[in-house]
CSV table of N, CA and C in Angstrom, one decimal:
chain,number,residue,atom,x,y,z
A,1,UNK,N,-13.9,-11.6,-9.0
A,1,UNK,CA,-12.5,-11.5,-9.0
A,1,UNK,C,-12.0,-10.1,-8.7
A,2,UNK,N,-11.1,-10.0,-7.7
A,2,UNK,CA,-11.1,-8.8,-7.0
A,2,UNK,C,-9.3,-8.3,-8.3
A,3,UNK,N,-9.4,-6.8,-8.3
A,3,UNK,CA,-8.4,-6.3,-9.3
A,3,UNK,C,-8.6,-5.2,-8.6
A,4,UNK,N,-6.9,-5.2,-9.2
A,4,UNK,CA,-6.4,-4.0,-8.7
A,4,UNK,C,-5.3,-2.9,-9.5
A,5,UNK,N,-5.3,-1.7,-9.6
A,5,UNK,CA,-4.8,-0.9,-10.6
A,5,UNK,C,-4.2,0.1,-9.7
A,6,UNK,N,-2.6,0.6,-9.6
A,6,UNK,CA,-1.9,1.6,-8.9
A,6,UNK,C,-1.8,2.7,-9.9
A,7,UNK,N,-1.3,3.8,-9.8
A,7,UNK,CA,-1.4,5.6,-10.5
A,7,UNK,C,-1.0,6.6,-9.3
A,8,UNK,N,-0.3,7.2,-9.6
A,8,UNK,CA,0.3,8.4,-9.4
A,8,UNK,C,1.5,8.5,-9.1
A,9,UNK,N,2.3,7.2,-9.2
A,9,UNK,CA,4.1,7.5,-9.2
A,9,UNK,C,4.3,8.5,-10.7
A,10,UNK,N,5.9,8.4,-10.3
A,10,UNK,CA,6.9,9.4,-10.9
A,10,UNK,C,8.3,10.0,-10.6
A,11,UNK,N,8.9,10.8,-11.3
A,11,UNK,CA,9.9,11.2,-10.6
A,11,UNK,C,10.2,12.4,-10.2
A,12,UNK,N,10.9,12.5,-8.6
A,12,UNK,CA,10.6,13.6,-7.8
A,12,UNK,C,12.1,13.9,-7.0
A,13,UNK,N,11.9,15.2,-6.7
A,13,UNK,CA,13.4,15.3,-5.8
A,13,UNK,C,13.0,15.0,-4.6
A,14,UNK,N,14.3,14.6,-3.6
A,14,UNK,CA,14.1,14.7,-2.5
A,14,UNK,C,13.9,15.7,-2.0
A,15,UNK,N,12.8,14.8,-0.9
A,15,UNK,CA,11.7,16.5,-0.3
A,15,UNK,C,10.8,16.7,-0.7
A,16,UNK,N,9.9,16.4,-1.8
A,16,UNK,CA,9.2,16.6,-2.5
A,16,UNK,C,8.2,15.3,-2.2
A,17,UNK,N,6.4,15.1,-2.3
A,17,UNK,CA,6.0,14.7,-2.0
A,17,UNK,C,4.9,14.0,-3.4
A,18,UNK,N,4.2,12.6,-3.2
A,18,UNK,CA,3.9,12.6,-4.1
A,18,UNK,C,2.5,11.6,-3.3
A,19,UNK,N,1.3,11.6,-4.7
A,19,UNK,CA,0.2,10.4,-4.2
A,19,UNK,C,0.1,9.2,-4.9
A,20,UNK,N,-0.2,8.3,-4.3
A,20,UNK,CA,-0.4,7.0,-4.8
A,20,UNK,C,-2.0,6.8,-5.0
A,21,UNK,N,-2.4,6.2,-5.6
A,21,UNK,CA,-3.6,5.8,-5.9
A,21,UNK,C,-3.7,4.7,-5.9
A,22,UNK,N,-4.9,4.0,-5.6
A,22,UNK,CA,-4.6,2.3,-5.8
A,22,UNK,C,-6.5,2.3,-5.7
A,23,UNK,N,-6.7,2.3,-7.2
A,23,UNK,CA,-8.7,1.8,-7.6
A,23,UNK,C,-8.7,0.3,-7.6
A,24,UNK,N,-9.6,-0.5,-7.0
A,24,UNK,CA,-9.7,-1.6,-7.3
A,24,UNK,C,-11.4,-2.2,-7.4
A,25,UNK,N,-11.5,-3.5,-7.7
A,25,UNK,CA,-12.9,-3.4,-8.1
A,25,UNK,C,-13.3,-5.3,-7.7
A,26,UNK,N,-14.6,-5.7,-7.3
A,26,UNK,CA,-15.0,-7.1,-6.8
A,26,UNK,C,-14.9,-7.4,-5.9
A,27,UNK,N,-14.8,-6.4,-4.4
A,27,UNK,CA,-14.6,-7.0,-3.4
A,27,UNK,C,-15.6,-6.9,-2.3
A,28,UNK,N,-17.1,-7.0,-2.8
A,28,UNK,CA,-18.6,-7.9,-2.6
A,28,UNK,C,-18.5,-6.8,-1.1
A,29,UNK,N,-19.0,-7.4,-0.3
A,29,UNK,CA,-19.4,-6.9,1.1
A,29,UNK,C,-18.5,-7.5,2.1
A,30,UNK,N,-17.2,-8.3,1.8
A,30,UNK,CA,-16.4,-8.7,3.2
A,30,UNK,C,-15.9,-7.6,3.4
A,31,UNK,N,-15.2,-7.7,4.8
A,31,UNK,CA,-13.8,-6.9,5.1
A,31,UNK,C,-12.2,-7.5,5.3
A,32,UNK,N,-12.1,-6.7,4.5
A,32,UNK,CA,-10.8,-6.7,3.7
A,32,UNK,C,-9.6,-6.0,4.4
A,33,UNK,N,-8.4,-6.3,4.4
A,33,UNK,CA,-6.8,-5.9,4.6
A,33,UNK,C,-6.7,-5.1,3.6
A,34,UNK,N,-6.1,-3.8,3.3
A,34,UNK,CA,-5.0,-3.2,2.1
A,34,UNK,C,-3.8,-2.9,2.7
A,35,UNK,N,-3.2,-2.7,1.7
A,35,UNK,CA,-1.4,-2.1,1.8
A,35,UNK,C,-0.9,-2.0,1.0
A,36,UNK,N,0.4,-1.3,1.0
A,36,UNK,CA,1.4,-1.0,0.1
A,36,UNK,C,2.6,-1.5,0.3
A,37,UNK,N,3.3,-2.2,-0.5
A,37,UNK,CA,4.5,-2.7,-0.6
A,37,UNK,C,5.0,-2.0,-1.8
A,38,UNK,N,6.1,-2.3,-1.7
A,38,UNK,CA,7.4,-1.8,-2.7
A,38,UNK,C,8.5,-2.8,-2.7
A,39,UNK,N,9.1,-2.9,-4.2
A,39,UNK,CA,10.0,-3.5,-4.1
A,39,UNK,C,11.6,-2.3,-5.3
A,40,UNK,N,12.1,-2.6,-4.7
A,40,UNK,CA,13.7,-2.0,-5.3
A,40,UNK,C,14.8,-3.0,-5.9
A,41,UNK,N,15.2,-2.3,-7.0
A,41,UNK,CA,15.8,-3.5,-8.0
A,41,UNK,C,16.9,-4.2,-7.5
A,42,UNK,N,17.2,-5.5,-7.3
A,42,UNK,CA,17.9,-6.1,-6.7
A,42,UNK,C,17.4,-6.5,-5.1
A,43,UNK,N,16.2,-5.9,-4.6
A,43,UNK,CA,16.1,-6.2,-3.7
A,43,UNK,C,15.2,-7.3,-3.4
A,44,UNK,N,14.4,-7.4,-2.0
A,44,UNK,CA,13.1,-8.0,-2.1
A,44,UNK,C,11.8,-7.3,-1.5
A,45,UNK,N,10.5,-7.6,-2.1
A,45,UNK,CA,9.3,-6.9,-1.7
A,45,UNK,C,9.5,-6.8,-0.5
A,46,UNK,N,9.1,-4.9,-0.1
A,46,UNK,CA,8.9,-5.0,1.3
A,46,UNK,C,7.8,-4.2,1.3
A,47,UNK,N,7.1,-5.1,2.9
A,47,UNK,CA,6.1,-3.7,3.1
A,47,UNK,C,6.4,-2.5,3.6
A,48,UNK,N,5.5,-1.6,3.6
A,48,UNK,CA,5.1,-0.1,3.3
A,48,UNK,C,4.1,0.4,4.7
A,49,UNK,N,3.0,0.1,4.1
A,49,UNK,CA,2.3,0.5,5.0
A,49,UNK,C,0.8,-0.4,4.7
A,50,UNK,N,0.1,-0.6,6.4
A,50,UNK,CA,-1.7,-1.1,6.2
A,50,UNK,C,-2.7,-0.6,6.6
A,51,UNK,N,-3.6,-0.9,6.3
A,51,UNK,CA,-5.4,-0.1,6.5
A,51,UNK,C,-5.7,-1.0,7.1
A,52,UNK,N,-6.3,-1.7,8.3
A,52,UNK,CA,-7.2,-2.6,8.1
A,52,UNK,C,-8.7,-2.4,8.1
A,53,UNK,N,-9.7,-3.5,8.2
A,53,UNK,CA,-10.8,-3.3,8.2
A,53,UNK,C,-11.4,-2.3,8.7
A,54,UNK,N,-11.1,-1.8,9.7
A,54,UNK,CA,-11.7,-1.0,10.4
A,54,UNK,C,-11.3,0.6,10.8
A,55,UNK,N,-10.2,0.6,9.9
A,55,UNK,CA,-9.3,1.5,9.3
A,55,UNK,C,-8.1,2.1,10.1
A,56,UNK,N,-7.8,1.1,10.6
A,56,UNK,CA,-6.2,1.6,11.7
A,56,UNK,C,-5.6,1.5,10.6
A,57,UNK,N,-4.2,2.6,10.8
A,57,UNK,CA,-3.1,2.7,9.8
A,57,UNK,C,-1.8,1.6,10.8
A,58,UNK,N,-1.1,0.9,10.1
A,58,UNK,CA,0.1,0.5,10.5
A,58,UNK,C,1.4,0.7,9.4
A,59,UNK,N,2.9,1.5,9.7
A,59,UNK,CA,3.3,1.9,8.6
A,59,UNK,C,4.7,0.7,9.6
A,60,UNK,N,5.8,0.5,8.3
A,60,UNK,CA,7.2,0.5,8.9
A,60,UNK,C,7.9,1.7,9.5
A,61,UNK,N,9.1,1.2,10.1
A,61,UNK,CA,9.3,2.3,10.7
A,61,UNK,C,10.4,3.2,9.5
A,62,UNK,N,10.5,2.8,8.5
A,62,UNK,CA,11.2,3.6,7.8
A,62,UNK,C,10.6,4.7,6.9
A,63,UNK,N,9.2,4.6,6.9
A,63,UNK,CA,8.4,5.8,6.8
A,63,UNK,C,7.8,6.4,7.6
A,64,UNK,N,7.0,5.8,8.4
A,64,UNK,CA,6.5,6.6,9.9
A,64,UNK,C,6.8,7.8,9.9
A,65,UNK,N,5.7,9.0,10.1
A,65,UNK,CA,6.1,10.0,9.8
A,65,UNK,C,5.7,10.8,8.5
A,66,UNK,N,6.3,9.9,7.5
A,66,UNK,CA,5.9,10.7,6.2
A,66,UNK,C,5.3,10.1,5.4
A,67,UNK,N,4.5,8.9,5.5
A,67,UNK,CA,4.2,8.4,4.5
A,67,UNK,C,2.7,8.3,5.7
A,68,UNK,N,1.1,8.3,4.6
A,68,UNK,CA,-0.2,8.1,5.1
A,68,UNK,C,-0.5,7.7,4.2
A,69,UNK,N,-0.8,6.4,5.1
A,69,UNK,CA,-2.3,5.2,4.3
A,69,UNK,C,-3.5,5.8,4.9
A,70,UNK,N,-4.4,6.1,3.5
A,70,UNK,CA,-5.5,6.1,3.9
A,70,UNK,C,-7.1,5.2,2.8
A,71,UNK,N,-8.0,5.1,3.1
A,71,UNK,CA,-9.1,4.2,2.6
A,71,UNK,C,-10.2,4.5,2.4
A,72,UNK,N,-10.7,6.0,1.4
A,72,UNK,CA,-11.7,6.6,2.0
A,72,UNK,C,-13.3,6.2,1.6
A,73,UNK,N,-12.6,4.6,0.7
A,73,UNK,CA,-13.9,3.8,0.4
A,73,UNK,C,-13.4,2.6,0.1
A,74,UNK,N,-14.2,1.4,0.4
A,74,UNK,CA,-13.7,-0.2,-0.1
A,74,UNK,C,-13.2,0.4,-1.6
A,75,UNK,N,-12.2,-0.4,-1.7
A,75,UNK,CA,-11.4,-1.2,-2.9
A,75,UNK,C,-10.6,0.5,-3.3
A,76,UNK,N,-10.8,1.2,-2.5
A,76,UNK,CA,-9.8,3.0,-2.9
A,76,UNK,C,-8.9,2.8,-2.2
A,77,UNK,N,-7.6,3.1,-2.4
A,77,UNK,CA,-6.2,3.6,-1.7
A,77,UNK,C,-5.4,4.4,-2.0
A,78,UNK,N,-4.9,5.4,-1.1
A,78,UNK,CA,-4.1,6.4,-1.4
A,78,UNK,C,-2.9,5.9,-0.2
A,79,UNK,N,-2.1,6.6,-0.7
A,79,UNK,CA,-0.2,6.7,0.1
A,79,UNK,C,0.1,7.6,-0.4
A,80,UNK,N,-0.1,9.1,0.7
A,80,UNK,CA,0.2,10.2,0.5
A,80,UNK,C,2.1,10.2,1.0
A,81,UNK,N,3.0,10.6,0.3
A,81,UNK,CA,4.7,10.0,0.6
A,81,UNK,C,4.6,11.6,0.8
A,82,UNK,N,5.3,12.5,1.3
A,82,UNK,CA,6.1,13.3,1.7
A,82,UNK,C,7.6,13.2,2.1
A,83,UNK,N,7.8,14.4,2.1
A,83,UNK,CA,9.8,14.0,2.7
A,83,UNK,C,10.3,13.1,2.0
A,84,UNK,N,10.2,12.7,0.6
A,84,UNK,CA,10.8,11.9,0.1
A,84,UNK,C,11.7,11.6,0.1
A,85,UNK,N,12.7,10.2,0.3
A,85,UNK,CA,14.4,10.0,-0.1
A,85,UNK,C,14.4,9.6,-1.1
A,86,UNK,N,16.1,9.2,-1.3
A,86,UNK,CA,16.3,8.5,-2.4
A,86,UNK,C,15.8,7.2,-2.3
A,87,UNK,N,16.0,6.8,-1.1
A,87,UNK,CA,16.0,5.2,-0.7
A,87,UNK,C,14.2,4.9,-1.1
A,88,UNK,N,13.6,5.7,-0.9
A,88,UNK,CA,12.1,5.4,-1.2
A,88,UNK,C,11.5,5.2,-2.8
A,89,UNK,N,13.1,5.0,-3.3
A,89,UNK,CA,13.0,4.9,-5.0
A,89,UNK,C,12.7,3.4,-4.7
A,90,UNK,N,11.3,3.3,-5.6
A,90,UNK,CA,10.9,1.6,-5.9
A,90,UNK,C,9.9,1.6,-6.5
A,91,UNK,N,9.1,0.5,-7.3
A,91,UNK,CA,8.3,0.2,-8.0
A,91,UNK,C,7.2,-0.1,-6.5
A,92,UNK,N,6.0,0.4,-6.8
A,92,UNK,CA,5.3,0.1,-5.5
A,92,UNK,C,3.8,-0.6,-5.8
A,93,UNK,N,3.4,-1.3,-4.9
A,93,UNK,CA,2.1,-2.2,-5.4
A,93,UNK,C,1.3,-2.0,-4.2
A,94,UNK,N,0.1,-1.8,-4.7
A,94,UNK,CA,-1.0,-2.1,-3.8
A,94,UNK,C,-1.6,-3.6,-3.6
A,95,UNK,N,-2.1,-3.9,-2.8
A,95,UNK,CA,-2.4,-5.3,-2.3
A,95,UNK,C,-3.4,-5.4,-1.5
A,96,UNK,N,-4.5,-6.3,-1.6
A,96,UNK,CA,-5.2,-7.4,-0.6
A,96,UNK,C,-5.7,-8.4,-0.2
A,97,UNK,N,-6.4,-8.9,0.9
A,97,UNK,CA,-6.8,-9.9,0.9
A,97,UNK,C,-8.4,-10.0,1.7
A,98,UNK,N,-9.1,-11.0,1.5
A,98,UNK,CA,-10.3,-11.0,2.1
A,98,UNK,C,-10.0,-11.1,3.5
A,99,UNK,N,-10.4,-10.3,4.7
A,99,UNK,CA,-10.2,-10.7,6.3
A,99,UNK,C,-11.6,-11.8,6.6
A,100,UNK,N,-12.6,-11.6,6.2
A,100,UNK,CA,-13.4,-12.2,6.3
A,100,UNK,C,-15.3,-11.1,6.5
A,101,UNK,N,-16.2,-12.0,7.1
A,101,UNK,CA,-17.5,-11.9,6.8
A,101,UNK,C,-17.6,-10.1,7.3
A,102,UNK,N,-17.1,-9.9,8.8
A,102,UNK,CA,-17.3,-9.1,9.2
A,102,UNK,C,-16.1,-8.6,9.5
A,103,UNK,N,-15.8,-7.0,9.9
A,103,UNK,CA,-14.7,-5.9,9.9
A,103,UNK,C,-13.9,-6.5,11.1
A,104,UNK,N,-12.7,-6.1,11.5
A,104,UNK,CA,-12.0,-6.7,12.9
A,104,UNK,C,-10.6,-7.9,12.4
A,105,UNK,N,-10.3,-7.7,12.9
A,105,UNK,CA,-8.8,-8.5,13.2
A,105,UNK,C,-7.4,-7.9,12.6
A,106,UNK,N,-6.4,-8.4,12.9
A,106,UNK,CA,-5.2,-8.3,12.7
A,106,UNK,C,-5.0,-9.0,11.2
A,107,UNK,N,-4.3,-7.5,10.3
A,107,UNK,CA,-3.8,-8.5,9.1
A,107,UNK,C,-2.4,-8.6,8.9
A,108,UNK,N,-2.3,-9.5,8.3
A,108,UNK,CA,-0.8,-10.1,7.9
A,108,UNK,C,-0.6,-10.0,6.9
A,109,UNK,N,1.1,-9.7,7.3
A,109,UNK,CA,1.7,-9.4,5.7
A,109,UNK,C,1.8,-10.7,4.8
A,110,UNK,N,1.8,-11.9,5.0
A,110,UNK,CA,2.0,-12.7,4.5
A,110,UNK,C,0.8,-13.2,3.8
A,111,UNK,N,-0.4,-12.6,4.0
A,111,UNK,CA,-1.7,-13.5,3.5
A,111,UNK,C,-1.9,-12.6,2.4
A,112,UNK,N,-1.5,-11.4,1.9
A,112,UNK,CA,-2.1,-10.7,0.3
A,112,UNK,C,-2.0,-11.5,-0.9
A,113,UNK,N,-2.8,-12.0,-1.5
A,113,UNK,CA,-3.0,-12.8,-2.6
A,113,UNK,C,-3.7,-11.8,-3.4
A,114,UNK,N,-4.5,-10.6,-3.7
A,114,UNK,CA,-4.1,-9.8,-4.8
A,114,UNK,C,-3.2,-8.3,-4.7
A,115,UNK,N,-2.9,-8.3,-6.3
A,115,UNK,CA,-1.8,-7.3,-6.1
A,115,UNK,C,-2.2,-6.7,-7.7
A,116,UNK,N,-1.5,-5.0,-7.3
A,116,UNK,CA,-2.0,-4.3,-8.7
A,116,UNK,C,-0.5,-4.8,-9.5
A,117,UNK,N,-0.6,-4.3,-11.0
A,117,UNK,CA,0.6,-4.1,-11.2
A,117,UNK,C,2.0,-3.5,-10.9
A,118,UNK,N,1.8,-2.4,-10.2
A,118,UNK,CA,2.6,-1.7,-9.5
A,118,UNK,C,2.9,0.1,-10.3
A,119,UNK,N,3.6,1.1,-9.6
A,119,UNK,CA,3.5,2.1,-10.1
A,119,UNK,C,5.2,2.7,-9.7
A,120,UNK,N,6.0,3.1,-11.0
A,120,UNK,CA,7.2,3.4,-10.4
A,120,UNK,C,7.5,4.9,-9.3
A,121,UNK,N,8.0,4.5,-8.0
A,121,UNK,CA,8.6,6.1,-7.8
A,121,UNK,C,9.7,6.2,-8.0
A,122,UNK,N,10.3,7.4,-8.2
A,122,UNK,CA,12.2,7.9,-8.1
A,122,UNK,C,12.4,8.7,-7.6
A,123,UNK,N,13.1,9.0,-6.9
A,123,UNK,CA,13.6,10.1,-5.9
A,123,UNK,C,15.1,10.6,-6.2
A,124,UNK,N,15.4,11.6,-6.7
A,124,UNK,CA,16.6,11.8,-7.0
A,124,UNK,C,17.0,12.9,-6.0
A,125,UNK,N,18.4,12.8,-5.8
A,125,UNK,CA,19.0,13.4,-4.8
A,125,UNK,C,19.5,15.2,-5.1
C-alpha cells in the first residue's frame, strides 16, 4: 500500500519562496507518475506540476518559471515555489500512480489514485 505524506508549507509573502516535500513509502520496483496538485477554497483541484518515470518535468503554465518538480529518489518529492503570489495560496497534495512494469510513457492527470493529505501554503500580499 503505497502512502503518502506532504511537509514544508506555510505562510510567506509575496516573493518569497518556499519547499514542499512529499516522503512516500510501498511503491515495490514499478515506474511510477508523481505530482503536485493544489486545491483553493471554493475552488477545484488543480494540477501543479509532473515527474514522470523517467524524470521529465511538466509544470502548468501558471507556474512555469517558478515553481520545480523534482524526484531525487522513488517515492521523494520536492516543489521548490519561488516568486510566490497570492493566487498560489492553496492547500497542496502530492500524488501518484503506478505507470507500470517498466519506466516510459505519458502520465495523466486523471489516473492519480494516491494522494498525501496535503500541506497548507499562503501567500500574503
Amino acid at each position: 500500500q503505497v502512502q503518502l505524506a506532504e511537509s514544508g508549507g506555510g505562510s510567506v509573502q509575496a516573493g518569497e519562496s518556499l519547499r514542499l516535500s512529499c516522503t512516500g513509502s510501498g511503491f515495490g520496483y514499478s515506474a511510477w507518475c508523481m505530482a503536485w496538485f493544489r486545491q483553493s477554497p471554493g475552488k477545484e483541484r488543480e494540477w501543479v506540476a509532473t515527474i514522470d518515470s523517467v524524470g521529465d518535468p511538466r509544470y502548468d503554465d501558471s507556474v512555469k518559471g517558478r515553481f520545480t518538480i523534482s524526484k531525487p529518489r522513488k517515492g521523494t518529492l520536492f516543489l521548490q515555489m519561488n516568486g510566490l503570489k497570492p493566487e498560489d495560496t492553496a492547500l497542496y497534495y502530492c500524488a501518484a500512480y503506478r505507470l507500470g512494469p517498466k519506466p516510459g510513457g505519458y502520465c495523466y492527470n486523471d489516473q492519480y489514485n494516491y494522494w498525501g493529505q496535503g500541506t497548507q501554503v499562503t501567500v500574503s500580499s
